[in-house]
């Protein structure tokens, strides 16, 4: 359920980061934003941090530390947070933190990557910047948000009109997503065994020589979920053998 937060922009624009501050969540960008020290913006972080420098308060940055999920809305309200930033560099398939922001009644500023950004664009409860935006681009947008009160309140209105899915609706969507009834995909198990052996995922390929295991594997690889995953670009940081394995599986999925 959404809370009636109605965060008014008074004085500095108060911008929050929620969840874990880590590399793939854009911690490097957070550091740059804090170092910039714009006099009209105050940053807050709620959650754990993998970097010591992001746990230290500065004149324009307050680190609140870990929180319990049920406490978040109240913490955001008490600190009069106006915008919640998502600076992820890796696409997320859903983004629960986006839901937490919206349920707290606070507009979102996101880089254009992943499911969270897609929801922001679809429902209009925030702003989306190109995924290659710099910290200067983000600062510029935050200043614009502060100066445009009418636009800001239009985002609050979009949040007010946003309808969260019921448990039953989400269950139905998951049922469709994991439906393994698609008969078009034909899996070459021998090639798949070779990939698995190469990565030593199972000793001697025993796990995929069993007929029951093959049936289960067939269902997984035919599911809509795997076809979605197959479209995700493989990051450079993955080892060459692992990358070869993933590319091979993606080829199988596209047959």
Coordinates of C-alpha atoms in Angstrom, one line a residue:
X1 CA 0.0 0.0 0.0
X2 CA 1.1 3.5 -0.7
X3 CA 1.7 6.0 2.1
X4 CA 0.5 9.6 2.1
X5 CA 4.0 11.1 2.2
X6 CA 3.5 14.2 0.0
X7 CA 7.1 15.3 0.2
X8 CA 7.2 19.1 -0.4
X9 CA 10.4 20.6 -1.7
X10 CA 11.4 23.1 0.9
X11 CA 14.9 24.5 1.0
X12 CA 17.3 21.9 -0.4
X13 CA 16.1 19.1 -2.7
X14 CA 16.6 15.9 -0.6
X15 CA 17.6 13.0 -2.7
X16 CA 17.9 9.4 -1.4
X17 CA 19.6 6.2 -2.4
X18 CA 18.0 3.1 -1.0
X19 CA 19.1 -0.5 -0.8
X20 CA 22.7 -1.8 -1.0
X21 CA 25.4 0.7 -2.2
X22 CA 27.5 -1.5 -4.3
X23 CA 29.2 -1.5 -7.7
X24 CA 26.4 -2.7 -9.9
X25 CA 23.9 -0.4 -8.1
X26 CA 26.0 2.7 -9.1
X27 CA 28.1 3.3 -6.0
X28 CA 30.8 5.0 -8.1
X29 CA 28.2 7.5 -9.4
X30 CA 27.0 8.1 -5.9
X31 CA 30.5 9.0 -4.8
X32 CA 30.8 11.5 -7.6
X33 CA 27.5 13.1 -6.8
X34 CA 28.4 13.5 -3.2
X35 CA 31.8 15.0 -4.0
X36 CA 30.1 17.6 -6.3
X37 CA 28.5 19.3 -3.3
X38 CA 25.8 21.3 -5.0
X39 CA 24.4 23.8 -2.4
X40 CA 20.8 23.1 -3.5
X41 CA 20.9 19.3 -3.0
X42 CA 21.3 17.1 0.0
X43 CA 21.9 13.4 -0.4
X44 CA 20.8 10.6 2.0
X45 CA 21.6 6.9 1.9
X46 CA 19.4 4.2 3.5
X47 CA 20.9 0.7 3.5
X48 CA 24.2 -1.2 3.6
X49 CA 27.3 0.0 1.9
X50 CA 30.2 -2.0 0.5
X51 CA 32.4 1.1 0.5
X52 CA 33.6 2.8 3.7
X53 CA 33.7 6.2 2.1
X54 CA 29.9 6.0 1.6
X55 CA 29.3 5.4 5.3
X56 CA 30.8 8.7 6.3
X57 CA 28.7 11.8 6.6
X58 CA 29.7 15.0 4.8
X59 CA 28.1 18.5 4.7
X60 CA 25.7 17.4 1.9
X61 CA 25.4 13.7 2.6
X62 CA 23.9 11.7 5.4
X63 CA 24.4 7.9 5.8
X64 CA 21.5 6.4 7.7
X65 CA 22.7 2.8 7.6
X66 CA 20.7 -0.5 7.3
X67 CA 17.0 -0.5 7.8
X68 CA 14.1 -3.0 8.1
X69 CA 11.8 -2.9 5.1
X70 CA 8.8 -2.0 7.1
X71 CA 10.6 1.0 8.5
X72 CA 11.6 2.6 5.2
X73 CA 8.5 4.7 4.4
X74 CA 8.7 6.3 7.9
X75 CA 12.4 7.0 7.6
X76 CA 11.9 8.6 4.2
X77 CA 9.0 10.7 5.6
X78 CA 10.9 11.9 8.7
X79 CA 13.8 13.0 6.5
X80 CA 11.5 14.7 4.0
X81 CA 13.0 12.9 1.0
X82 CA 11.8 14.4 -2.3
X83 CA 13.4 12.1 -4.9
X84 CA 14.8 8.6 -4.9
X85 CA 17.7 7.9 -7.3
X86 CA 18.4 4.6 -8.9
X87 CA 21.8 4.6 -10.7
X88 CA 22.2 0.9 -11.5
X89 CA 24.7 -0.1 -14.2
X90 CA 23.2 -3.6 -14.6
X91 CA 19.7 -4.3 -15.8
X92 CA 17.4 -5.7 -13.1
X93 CA 14.5 -8.0 -14.0
X94 CA 12.0 -6.4 -11.5
X95 CA 13.5 -3.9 -9.0
X96 CA 11.7 -4.2 -5.6
X97 CA 13.3 -1.0 -4.5
X98 CA 11.4 0.9 -7.2
X99 CA 8.2 -0.4 -5.7
X100 CA 9.4 0.6 -2.2
X101 CA 10.0 4.2 -3.5
X102 CA 6.6 4.4 -5.1
X103 CA 4.8 2.8 -2.1
X104 CA 6.5 5.6 0.1
X105 CA 4.9 8.1 -2.3
X106 CA 8.2 9.5 -3.6
X107 CA 9.1 10.1 -7.3
X108 CA 12.0 8.3 -8.8
X109 CA 14.9 9.4 -11.0
X110 CA 16.5 6.4 -12.8
X111 CA 19.0 5.6 -15.4
X112 CA 17.4 4.1 -18.5
X113 CA 18.3 0.4 -17.8
X114 CA 16.3 -2.5 -16.4
X115 CA 12.7 -3.2 -15.4
X116 CA 12.6 -0.3 -12.8
X117 CA 13.2 2.3 -15.5
X118 CA 10.6 0.7 -17.8
X119 CA 8.0 1.1 -15.1
X120 CA 9.0 4.7 -14.4
X121 CA 8.5 5.5 -18.1
X122 CA 5.3 3.5 -18.4
X123 CA 3.5 5.0 -15.4
X124 CA 5.2 8.4 -15.3
X125 CA 6.0 8.5 -11.6
X126 CA 9.5 9.9 -12.1
X127 CA 12.2 10.7 -14.6
X128 CA 14.5 8.6 -16.7
X129 CA 17.9 9.7 -18.0
X130 CA 20.1 8.0 -20.6
X131 CA 22.1 5.1 -19.1
X132 CA 25.4 6.8 -20.1
X133 CA 24.5 10.0 -18.2
X134 CA 27.4 11.5 -16.1
X135 CA 27.1 12.8 -12.6
X136 CA 26.9 16.3 -14.1
X137 CA 23.8 15.3 -16.1
X138 CA 22.2 13.9 -13.0
X139 CA 23.0 17.1 -11.0
X140 CA 21.5 19.2 -13.8
X141 CA 18.3 17.1 -13.8
X142 CA 18.0 17.3 -10.0
X143 CA 18.4 21.1 -10.1
X144 CA 15.7 21.2 -12.8
X145 CA 13.4 19.1 -10.6
X146 CA 13.8 21.5 -7.7
X147 CA 13.0 24.5 -9.9
X148 CA 9.9 23.0 -11.6
X149 CA 7.3 22.5 -8.8
X150 CA 4.5 21.9 -11.3
X151 CA 6.3 19.0 -12.9
X152 CA 7.3 17.6 -9.6
X153 CA 3.7 17.5 -8.4
X154 CA 2.6 15.8 -11.6
X155 CA 4.9 12.9 -10.6
X156 CA 3.2 12.8 -7.2
X157 CA -0.1 12.6 -8.9
X158 CA 1.1 9.7 -11.1
X159 CA 2.1 7.9 -7.9
X160 CA -1.3 8.6 -6.4
X161 CA -3.0 7.0 -9.5
X162 CA -0.6 4.0 -9.7
X163 CA -2.3 0.7 -8.8
X164 CA -0.2 -2.0 -7.2
X165 CA -0.9 -5.5 -8.4
X166 CA -2.7 -7.8 -6.0
X167 CA -1.0 -11.1 -4.9
X168 CA -3.5 -13.0 -7.2
X169 CA -2.5 -10.8 -10.2
X170 CA 1.2 -11.3 -9.6
X171 CA 0.7 -15.1 -9.2
X172 CA -1.1 -15.2 -12.5
X173 CA 1.7 -13.3 -14.2
X174 CA 4.3 -15.7 -12.8
X175 CA 2.3 -18.7 -13.9
X176 CA 2.4 -17.3 -17.5
X177 CA 6.1 -16.4 -17.3
X178 CA 7.1 -19.9 -16.2
X179 CA 4.8 -21.7 -18.6
X180 CA 6.8 -24.5 -20.2
X181 CA 4.2 -25.5 -22.7
X182 CA 6.0 -23.9 -25.7
X183 CA 6.9 -26.8 -28.0
X184 CA 8.8 -24.7 -30.6
X185 CA 12.2 -24.8 -28.9
X186 CA 14.2 -27.9 -29.5
X187 CA 17.1 -28.5 -27.2
X188 CA 20.3 -30.2 -28.4
X189 CA 21.2 -32.0 -25.2
X190 CA 24.5 -33.3 -26.4
X191 CA 25.8 -29.8 -27.0
X192 CA 24.4 -28.7 -23.7
X193 CA 26.2 -31.6 -22.0
X194 CA 29.5 -30.5 -23.5
X195 CA 29.1 -27.0 -22.2
X196 CA 28.2 -28.3 -18.7
X197 CA 31.1 -30.7 -18.6
X198 CA 33.5 -27.9 -19.8
X199 CA 32.5 -25.8 -16.8
X200 CA 32.6 -28.8 -14.5
X201 CA 29.1 -27.9 -13.3
X202 CA 28.4 -31.7 -12.8
X203 CA 30.9 -34.5 -12.5
X204 CA 31.1 -36.5 -15.8
X205 CA 27.8 -35.0 -16.9
X206 CA 25.8 -37.4 -14.6
X207 CA 23.3 -34.7 -13.7
X208 CA 22.1 -34.4 -17.3
X209 CA 22.2 -38.1 -18.3
X210 CA 19.3 -38.8 -16.1
X211 CA 15.9 -38.8 -17.9
X212 CA 14.1 -37.0 -15.0
X213 CA 16.8 -34.3 -15.0
X214 CA 16.5 -33.9 -18.8
X215 CA 12.8 -33.4 -18.5
X216 CA 13.3 -30.7 -15.8
X217 CA 16.0 -29.1 -17.9
X218 CA 13.8 -29.1 -20.9
X219 CA 11.0 -27.3 -19.0
X220 CA 13.4 -24.7 -17.7
X221 CA 15.0 -23.9 -21.1
X222 CA 11.7 -23.7 -22.8
X223 CA 10.2 -21.2 -20.3
X224 CA 9.6 -17.6 -21.2
X225 CA 11.9 -16.6 -18.3
X226 CA 14.9 -18.2 -20.1
X227 CA 14.0 -16.6 -23.4
X228 CA 14.1 -13.2 -21.7
X229 CA 17.4 -14.0 -20.0
X230 CA 18.9 -15.0 -23.3
X231 CA 18.5 -11.4 -24.6
X232 CA 20.6 -9.9 -21.7
X233 CA 24.1 -8.9 -22.7
X234 CA 27.0 -10.8 -21.0
X235 CA 29.2 -8.4 -19.0
X236 CA 32.9 -8.2 -19.7
X237 CA 33.8 -9.2 -16.2
X238 CA 32.7 -12.8 -16.7
X239 CA 35.5 -15.3 -17.4
X240 CA 36.0 -16.6 -20.9
X241 CA 34.9 -20.2 -20.2
X242 CA 31.8 -19.0 -18.4
X243 CA 31.1 -16.5 -21.3
X244 CA 31.5 -19.3 -23.8
X245 CA 29.0 -21.5 -21.8
X246 CA 26.4 -18.7 -21.6
X247 CA 26.7 -17.8 -25.3
X248 CA 26.3 -21.5 -26.2
X249 CA 23.1 -21.8 -24.1
X250 CA 21.8 -18.6 -25.7
X251 CA 22.3 -20.1 -29.2
X252 CA 20.4 -23.2 -28.1
X253 CA 17.5 -21.0 -26.8
X254 CA 17.2 -19.2 -30.1
X255 CA 16.8 -22.3 -32.2

